[in-house]
JSON list of C-alpha atoms and ligand atoms in Angstrom, two decimals:
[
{"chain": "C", "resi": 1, "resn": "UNK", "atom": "CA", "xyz": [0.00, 0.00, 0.00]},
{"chain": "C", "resi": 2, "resn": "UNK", "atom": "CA", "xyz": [2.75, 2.42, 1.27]},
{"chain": "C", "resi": 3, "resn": "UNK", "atom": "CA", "xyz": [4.42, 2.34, -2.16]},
{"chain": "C", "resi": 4, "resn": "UNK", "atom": "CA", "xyz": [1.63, 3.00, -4.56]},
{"chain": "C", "resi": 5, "resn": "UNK", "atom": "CA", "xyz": [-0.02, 5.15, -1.88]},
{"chain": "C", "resi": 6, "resn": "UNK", "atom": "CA", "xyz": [1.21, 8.32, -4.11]},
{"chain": "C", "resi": 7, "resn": "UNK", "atom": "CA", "xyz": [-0.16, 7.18, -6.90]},
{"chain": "C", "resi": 8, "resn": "UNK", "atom": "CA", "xyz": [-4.03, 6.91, -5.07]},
{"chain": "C", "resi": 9, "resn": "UNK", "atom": "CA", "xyz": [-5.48, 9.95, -6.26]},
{"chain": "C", "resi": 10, "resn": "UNK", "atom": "CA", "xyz": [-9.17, 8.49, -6.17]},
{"chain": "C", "resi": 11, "resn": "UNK", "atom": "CA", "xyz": [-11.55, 6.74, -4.01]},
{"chain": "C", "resi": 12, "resn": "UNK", "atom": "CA", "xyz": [-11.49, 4.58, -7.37]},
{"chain": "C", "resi": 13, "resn": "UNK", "atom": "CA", "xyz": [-8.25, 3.77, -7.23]},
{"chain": "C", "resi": 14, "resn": "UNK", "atom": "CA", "xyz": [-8.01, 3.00, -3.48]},
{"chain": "C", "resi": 15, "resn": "UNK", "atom": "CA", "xyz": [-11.18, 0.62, -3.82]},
{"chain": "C", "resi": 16, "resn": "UNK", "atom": "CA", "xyz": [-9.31, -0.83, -6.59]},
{"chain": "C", "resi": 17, "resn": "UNK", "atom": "CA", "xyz": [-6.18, -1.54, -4.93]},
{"chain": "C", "resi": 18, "resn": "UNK", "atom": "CA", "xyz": [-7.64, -2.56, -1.95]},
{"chain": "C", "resi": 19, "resn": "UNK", "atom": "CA", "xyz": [-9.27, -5.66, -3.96]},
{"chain": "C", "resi": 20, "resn": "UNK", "atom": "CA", "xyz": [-5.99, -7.11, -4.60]},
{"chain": "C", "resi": 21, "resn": "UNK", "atom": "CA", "xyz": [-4.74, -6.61, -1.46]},
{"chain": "C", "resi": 22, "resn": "UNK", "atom": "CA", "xyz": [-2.51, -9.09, -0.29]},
{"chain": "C", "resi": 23, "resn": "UNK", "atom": "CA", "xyz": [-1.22, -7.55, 2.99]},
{"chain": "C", "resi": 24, "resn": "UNK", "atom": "CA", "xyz": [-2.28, -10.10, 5.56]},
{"chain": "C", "resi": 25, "resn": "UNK", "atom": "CA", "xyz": [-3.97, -13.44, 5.94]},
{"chain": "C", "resi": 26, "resn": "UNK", "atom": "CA", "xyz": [-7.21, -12.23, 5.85]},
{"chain": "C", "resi": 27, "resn": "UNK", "atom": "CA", "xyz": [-6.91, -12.04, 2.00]},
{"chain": "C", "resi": 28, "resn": "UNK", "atom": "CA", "xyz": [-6.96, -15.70, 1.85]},
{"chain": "C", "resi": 29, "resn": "UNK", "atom": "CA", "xyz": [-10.31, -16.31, 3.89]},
{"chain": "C", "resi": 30, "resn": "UNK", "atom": "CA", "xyz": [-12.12, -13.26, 2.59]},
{"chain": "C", "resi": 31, "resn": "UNK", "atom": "CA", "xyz": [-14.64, -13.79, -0.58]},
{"chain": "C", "resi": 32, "resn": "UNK", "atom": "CA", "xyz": [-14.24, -10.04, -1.31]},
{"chain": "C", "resi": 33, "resn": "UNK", "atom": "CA", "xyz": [-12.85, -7.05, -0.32]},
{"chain": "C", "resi": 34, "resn": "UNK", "atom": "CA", "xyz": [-15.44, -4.56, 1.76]},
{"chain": "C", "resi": 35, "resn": "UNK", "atom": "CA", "xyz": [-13.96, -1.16, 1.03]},
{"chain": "C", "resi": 36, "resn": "UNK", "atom": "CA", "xyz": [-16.82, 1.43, 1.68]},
{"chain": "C", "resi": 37, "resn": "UNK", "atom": "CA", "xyz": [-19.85, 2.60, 0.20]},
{"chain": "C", "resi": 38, "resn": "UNK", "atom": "CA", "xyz": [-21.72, 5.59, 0.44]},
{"chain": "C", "resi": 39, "resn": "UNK", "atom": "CA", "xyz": [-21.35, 9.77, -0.49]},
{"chain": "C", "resi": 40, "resn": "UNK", "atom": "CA", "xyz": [-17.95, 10.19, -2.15]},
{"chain": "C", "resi": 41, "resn": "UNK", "atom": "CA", "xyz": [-18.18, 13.62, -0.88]},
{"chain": "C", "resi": 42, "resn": "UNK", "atom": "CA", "xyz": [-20.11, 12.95, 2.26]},
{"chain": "C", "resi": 43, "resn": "UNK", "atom": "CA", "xyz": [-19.81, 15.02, 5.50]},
{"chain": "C", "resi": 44, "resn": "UNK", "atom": "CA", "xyz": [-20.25, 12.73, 7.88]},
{"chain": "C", "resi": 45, "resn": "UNK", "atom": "CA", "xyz": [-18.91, 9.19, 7.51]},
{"chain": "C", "resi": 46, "resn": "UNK", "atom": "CA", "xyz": [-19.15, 6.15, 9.49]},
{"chain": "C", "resi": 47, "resn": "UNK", "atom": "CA", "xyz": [-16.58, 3.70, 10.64]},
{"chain": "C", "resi": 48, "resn": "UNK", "atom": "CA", "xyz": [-17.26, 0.49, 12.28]},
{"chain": "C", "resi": 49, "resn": "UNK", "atom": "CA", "xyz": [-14.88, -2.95, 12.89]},
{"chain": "C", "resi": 50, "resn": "UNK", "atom": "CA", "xyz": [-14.83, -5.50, 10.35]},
{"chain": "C", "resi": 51, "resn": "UNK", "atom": "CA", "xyz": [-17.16, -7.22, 7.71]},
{"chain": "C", "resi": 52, "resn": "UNK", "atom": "CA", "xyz": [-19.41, -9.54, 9.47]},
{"chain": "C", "resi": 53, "resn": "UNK", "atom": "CA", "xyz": [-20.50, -12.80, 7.26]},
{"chain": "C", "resi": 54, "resn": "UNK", "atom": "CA", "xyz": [-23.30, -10.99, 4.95]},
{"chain": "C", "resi": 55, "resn": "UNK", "atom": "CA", "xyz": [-21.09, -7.85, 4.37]},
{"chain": "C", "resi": 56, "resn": "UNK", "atom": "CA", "xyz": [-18.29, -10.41, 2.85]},
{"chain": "C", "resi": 57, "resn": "UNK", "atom": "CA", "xyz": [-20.97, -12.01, 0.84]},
{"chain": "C", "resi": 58, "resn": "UNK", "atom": "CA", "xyz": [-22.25, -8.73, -0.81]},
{"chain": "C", "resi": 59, "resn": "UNK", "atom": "CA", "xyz": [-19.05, -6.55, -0.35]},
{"chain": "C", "resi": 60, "resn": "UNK", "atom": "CA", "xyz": [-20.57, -3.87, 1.32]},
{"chain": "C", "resi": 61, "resn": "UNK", "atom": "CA", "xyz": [-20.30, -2.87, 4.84]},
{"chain": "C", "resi": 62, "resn": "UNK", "atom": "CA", "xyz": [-23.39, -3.11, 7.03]},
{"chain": "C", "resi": 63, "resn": "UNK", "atom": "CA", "xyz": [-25.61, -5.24, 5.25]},
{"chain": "C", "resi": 64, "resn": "UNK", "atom": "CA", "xyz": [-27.25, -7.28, 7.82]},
{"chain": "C", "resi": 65, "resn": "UNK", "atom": "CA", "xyz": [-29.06, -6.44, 11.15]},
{"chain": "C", "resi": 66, "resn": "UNK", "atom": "CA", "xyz": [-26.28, -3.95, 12.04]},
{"chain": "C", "resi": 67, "resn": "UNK", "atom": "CA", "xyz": [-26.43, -2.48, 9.66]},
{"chain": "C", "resi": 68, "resn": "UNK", "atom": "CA", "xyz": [-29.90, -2.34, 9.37]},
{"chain": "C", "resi": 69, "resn": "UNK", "atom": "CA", "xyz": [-29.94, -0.77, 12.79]},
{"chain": "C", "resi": 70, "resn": "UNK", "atom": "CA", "xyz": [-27.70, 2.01, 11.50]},
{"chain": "C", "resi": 71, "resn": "UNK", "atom": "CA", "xyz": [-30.30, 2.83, 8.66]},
{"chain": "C", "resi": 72, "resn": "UNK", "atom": "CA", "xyz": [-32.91, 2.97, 10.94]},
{"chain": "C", "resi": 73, "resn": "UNK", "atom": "CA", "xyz": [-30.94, 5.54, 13.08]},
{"chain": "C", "resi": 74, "resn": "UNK", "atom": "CA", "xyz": [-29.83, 7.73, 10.21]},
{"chain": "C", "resi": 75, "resn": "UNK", "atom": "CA", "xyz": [-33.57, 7.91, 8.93]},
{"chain": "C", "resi": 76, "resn": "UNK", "atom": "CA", "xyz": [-34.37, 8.63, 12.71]},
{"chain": "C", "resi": 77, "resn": "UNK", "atom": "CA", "xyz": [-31.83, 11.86, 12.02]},
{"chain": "C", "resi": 78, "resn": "UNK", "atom": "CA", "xyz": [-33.74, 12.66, 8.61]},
{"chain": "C", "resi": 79, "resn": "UNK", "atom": "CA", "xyz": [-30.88, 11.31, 6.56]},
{"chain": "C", "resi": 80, "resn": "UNK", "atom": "CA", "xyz": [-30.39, 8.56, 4.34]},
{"chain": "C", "resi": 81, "resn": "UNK", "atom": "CA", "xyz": [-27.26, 6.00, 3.70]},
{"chain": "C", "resi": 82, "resn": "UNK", "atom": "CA", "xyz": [-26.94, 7.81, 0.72]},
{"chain": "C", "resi": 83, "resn": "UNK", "atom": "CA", "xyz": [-26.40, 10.82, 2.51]},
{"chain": "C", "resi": 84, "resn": "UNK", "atom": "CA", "xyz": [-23.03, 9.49, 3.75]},
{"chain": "C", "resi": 85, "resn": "UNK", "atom": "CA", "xyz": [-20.12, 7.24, 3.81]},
{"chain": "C", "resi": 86, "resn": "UNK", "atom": "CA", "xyz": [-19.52, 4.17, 5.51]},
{"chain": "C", "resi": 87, "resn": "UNK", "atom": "CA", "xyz": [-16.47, 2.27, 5.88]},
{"chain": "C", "resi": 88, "resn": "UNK", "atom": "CA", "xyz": [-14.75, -0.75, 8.03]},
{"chain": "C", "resi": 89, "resn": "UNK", "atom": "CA", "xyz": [-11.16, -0.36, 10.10]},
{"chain": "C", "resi": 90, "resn": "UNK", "atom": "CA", "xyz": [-10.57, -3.35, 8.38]},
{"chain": "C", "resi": 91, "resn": "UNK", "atom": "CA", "xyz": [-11.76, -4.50, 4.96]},
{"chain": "C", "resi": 92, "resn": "UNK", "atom": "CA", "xyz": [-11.75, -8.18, 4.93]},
{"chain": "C", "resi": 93, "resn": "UNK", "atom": "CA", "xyz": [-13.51, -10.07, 7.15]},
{"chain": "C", "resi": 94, "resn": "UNK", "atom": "CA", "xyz": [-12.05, -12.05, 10.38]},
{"chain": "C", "resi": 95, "resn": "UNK", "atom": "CA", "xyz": [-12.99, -15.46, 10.57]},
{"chain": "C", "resi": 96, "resn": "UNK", "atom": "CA", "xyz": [-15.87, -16.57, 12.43]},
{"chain": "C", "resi": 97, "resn": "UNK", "atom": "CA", "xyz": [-16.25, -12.99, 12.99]},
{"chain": "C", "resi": 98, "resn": "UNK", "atom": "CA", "xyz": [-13.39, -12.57, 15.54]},
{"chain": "C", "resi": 99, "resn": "UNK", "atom": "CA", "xyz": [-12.10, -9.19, 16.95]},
{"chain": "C", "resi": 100, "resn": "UNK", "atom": "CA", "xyz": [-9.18, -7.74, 14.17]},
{"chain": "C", "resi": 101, "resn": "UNK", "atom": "CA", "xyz": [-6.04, -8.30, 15.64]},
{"chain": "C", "resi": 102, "resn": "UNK", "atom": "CA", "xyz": [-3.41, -5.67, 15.75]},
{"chain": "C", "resi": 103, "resn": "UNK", "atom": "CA", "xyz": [-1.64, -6.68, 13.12]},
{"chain": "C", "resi": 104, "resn": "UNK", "atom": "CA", "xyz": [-4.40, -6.38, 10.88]},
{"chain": "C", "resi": 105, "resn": "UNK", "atom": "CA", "xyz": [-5.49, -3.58, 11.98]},
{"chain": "C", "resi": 106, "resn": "UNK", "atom": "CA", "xyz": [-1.93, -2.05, 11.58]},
{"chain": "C", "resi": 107, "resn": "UNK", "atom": "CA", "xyz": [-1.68, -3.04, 7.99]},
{"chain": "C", "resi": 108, "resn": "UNK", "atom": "CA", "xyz": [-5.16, -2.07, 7.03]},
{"chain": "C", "resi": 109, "resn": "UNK", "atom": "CA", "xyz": [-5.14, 1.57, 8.95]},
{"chain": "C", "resi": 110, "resn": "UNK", "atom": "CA", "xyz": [-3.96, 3.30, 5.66]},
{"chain": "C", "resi": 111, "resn": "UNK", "atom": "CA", "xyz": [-6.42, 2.25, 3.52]},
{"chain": "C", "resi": 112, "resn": "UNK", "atom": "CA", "xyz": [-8.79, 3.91, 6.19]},
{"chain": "C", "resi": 113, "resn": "UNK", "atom": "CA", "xyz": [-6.39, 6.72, 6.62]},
{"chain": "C", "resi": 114, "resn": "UNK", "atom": "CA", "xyz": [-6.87, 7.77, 2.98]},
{"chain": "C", "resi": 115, "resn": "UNK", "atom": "CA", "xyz": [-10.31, 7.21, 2.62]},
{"chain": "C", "resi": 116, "resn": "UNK", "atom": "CA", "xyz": [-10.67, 9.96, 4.93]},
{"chain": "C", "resi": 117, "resn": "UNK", "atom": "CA", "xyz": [-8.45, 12.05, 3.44]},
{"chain": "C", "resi": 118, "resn": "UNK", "atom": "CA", "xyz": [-9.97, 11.31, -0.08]},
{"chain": "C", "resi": 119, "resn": "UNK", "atom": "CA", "xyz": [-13.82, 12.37, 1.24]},
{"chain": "C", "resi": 120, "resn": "UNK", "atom": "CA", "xyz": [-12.78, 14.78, 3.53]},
{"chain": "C", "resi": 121, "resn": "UNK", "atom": "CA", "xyz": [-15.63, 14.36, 5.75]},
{"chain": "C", "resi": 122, "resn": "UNK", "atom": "CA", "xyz": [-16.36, 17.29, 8.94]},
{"chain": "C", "resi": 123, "resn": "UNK", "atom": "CA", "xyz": [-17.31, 14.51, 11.28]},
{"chain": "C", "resi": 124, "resn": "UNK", "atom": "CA", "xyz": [-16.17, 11.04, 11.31]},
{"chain": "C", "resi": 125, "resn": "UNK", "atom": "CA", "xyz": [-18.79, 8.44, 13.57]},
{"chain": "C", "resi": 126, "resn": "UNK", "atom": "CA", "xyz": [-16.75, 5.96, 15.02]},
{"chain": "C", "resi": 127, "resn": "UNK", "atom": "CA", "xyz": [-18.88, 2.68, 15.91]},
{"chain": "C", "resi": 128, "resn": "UNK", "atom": "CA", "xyz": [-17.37, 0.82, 18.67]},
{"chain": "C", "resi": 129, "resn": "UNK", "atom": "CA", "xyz": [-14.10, 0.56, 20.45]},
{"chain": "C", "resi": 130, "resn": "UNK", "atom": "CA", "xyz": [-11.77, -0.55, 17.51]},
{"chain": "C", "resi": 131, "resn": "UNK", "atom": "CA", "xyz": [-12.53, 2.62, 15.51]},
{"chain": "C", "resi": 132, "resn": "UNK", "atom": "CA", "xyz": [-12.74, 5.27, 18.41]},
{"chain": "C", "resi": 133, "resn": "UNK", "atom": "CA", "xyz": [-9.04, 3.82, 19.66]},
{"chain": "C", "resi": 134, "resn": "UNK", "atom": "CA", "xyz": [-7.83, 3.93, 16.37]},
{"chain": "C", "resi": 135, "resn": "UNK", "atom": "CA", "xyz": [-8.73, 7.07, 15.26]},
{"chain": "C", "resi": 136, "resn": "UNK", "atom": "CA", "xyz": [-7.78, 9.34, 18.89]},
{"chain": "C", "resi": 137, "resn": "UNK", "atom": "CA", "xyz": [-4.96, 6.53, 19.42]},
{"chain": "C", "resi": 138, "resn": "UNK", "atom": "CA", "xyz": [-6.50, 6.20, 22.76]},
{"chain": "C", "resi": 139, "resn": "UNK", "atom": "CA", "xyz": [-6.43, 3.03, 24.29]},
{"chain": "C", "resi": 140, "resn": "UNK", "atom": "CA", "xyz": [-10.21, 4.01, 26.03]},
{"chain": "C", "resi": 141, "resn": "UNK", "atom": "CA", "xyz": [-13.45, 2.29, 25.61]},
{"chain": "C", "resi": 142, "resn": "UNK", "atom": "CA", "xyz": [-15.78, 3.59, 23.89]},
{"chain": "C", "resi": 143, "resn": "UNK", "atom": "CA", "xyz": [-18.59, 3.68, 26.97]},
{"chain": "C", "resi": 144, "resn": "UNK", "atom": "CA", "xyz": [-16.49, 7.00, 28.20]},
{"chain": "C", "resi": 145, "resn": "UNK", "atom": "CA", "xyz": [-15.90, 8.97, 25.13]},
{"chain": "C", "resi": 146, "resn": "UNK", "atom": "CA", "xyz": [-19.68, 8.74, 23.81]},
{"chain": "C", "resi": 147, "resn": "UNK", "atom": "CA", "xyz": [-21.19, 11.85, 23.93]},
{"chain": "C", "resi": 148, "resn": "UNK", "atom": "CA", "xyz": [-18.54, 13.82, 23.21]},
{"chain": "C", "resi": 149, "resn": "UNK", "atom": "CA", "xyz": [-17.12, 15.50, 20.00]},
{"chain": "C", "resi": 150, "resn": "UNK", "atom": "CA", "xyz": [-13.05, 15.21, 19.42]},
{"chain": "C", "resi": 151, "resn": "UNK", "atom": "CA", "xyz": [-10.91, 17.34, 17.23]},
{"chain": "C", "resi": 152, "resn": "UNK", "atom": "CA", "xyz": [-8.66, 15.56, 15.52]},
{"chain": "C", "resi": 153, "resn": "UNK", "atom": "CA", "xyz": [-6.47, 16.12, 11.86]},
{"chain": "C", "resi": 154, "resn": "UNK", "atom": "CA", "xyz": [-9.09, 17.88, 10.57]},
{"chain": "C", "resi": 155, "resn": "UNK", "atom": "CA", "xyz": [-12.41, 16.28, 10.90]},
{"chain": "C", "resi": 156, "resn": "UNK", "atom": "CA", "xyz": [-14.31, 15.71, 14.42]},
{"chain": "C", "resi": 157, "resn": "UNK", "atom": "CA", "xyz": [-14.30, 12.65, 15.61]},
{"chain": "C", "resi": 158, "resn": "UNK", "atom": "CA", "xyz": [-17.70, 11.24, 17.47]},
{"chain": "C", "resi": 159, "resn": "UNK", "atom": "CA", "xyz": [-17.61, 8.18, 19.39]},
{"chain": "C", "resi": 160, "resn": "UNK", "atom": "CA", "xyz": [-20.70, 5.74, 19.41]},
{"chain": "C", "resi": 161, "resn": "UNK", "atom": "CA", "xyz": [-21.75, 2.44, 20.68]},
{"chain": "C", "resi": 162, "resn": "UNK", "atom": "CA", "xyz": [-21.54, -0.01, 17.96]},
{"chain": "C", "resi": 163, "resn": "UNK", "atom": "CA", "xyz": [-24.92, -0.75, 16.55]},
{"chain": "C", "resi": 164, "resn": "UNK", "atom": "CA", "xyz": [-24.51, -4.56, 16.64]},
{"chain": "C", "resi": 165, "resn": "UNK", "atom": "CA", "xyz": [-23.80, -4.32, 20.37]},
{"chain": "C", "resi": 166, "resn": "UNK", "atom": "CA", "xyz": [-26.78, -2.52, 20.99]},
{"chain": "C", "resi": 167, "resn": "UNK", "atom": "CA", "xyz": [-28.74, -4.86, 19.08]},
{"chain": "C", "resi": 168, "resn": "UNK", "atom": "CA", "xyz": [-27.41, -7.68, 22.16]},
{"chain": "C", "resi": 169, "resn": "UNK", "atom": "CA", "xyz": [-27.85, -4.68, 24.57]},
{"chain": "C", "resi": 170, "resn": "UNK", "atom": "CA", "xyz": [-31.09, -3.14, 24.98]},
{"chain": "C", "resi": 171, "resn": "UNK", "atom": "CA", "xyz": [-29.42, -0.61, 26.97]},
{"chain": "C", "resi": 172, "resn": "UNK", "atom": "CA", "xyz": [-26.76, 0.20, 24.51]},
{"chain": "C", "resi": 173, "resn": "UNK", "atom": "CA", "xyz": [-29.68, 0.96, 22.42]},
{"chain": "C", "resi": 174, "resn": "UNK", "atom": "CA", "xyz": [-31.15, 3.83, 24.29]},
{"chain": "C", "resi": 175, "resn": "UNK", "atom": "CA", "xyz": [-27.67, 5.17, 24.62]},
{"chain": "C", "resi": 176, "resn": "UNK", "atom": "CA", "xyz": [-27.04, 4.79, 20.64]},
{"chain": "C", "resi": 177, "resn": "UNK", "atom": "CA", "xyz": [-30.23, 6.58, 20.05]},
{"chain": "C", "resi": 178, "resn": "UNK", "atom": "CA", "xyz": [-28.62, 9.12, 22.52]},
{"chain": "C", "resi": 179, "resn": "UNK", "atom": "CA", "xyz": [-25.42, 9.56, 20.20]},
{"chain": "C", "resi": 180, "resn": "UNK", "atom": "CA", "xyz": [-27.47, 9.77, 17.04]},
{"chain": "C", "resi": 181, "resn": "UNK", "atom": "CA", "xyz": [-29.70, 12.72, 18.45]},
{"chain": "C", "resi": 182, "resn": "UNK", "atom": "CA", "xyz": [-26.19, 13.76, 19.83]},
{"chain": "C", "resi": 183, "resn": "UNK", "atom": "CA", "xyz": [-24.61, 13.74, 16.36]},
{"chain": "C", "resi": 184, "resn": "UNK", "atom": "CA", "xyz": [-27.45, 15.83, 15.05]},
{"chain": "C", "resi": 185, "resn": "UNK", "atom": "CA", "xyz": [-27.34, 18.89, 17.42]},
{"chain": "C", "resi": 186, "resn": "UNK", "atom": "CA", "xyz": [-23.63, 18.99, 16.55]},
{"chain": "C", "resi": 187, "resn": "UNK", "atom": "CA", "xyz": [-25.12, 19.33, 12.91]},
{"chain": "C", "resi": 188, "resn": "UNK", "atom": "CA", "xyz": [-27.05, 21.33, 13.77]},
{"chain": "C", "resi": 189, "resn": "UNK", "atom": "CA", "xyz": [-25.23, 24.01, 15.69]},
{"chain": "C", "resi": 190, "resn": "UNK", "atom": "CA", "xyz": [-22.29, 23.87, 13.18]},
{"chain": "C", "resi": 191, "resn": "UNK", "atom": "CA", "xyz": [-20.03, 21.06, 14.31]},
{"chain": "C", "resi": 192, "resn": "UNK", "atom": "CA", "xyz": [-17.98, 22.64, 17.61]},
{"chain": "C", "resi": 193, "resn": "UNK", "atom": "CA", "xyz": [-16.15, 19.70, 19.22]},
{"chain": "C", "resi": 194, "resn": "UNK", "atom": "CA", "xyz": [-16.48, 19.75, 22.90]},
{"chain": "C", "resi": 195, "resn": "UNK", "atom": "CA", "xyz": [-13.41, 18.49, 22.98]},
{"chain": "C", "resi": 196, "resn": "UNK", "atom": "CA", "xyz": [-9.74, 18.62, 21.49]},
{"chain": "C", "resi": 197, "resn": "UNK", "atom": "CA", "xyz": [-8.42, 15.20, 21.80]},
{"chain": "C", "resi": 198, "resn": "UNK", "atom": "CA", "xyz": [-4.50, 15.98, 22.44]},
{"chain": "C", "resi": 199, "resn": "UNK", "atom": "CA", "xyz": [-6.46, 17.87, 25.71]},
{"chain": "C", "resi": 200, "resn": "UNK", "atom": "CA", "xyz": [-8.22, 14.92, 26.88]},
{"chain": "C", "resi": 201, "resn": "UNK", "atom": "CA", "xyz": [-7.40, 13.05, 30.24]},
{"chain": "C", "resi": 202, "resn": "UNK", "atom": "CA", "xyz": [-8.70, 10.36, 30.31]},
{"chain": "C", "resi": 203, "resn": "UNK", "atom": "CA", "xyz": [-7.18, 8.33, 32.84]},
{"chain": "K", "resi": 1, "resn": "URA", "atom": "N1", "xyz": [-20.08, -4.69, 11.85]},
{"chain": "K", "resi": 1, "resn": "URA", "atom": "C1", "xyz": [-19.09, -3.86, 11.45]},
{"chain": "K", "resi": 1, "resn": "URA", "atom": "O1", "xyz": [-18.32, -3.35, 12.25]},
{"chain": "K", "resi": 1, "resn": "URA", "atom": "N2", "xyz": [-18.99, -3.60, 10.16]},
{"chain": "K", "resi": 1, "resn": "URA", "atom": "C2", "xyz": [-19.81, -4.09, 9.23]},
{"chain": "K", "resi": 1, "resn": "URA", "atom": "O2", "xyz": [-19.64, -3.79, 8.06]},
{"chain": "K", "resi": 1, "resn": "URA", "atom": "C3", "xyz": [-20.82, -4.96, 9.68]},
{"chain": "K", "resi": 1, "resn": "URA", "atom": "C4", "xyz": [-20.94, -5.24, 10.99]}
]
């Protein structure tokens, strides 16, 4: 990736080399590539764990009843899928639906990287703890950064639950109702962070 990286001047291209990626073993198990899918120019875009079983069938992220979930929540907000962008930290999926480990999620983290860069997006959603550690390279769980809005390289990173969790958590679901109303007052009053994250103590 590193080497052609300069080359990547599209969202094209990246999907494209993405799909013959060959960077760790998840390449052999995968039946495709999930890259994204979504607003090319989106504002807001969303970034969750891995491709479960029916996003590696279809290759496209949150296909099944997560992802269902997270339509239902965007149409809560008055927007639509199509409204904006929604990507994986990693982009092939983990066996039996395992947590990433580090080492995947170390080689996949530039394809992610330069998505973002690519779309540009003002606020990036991150669902669950792999994406909200990734992307404020805090190692914090998720349950105490939701809520709150992080500056961070540009965009504004917002924490949420994952949706699949709250689907096993009826709890979780209250509280990632909480983060989509949440995530549409910060729309709505212009996107201010609350906080910056090289400010944040969260220990
Ligand atoms: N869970 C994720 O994190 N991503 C998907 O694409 C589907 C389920």
């Amino acid at each position: 990736m590193r080497e052609e990286e300069e080359r990547v001047n599209t969202l094209e291209d990246l999907g494209e080399q993405a799909k013959g990626c060959t960077l760790c073993p998840l390449s052999q198990s995968r039946t495709q590539v999930v890259f994204g899918a979504g607003n090319h120019r989106a504002r807001i875009m969303f970034v969750g764990e891995a491709p479960g079983y029916h996003e590696d069938l279809k290759g496209e992220p949150f296909v099944g009843s997560a992802g269902r979930l997270l339509s239902e929540l965007l149409e809560n907000i008055g927007m639509k899928r199509t409204d904006v962008y929604i990507a994986n930290v990693i982009k092939c999926r983990p066996p039996g639906n395992r947590n990433p480990l580090p080492e995947e999620i170390e080689s996949c983290k530039p394809y992610l990287l330069k998505q973002i860069e690519l779309i540009k997006p003002k606020i990036v959603c991150t669902l669950g703890n792999f994406s909200t550690q990734l992307l404020l390279k805090k190692k914090v769980g998720v349950s105490k950064l939701r809520g709150q809005s992080f500056q961070v390289d540009g965009y504004v990173v917002v924490p949420m639950y994952h949706p699949a969790a709250a689907l096993h958590q009826g709890g979780l679901l209250v509280s990632l109702k909480e983060d989509f109303s949440y995530l549409k007052t910060l729309l709505e009053a212009g996107i201010e962070p609350t906080r910056v994250s090289e400010q944040m103590t969260l220990f």
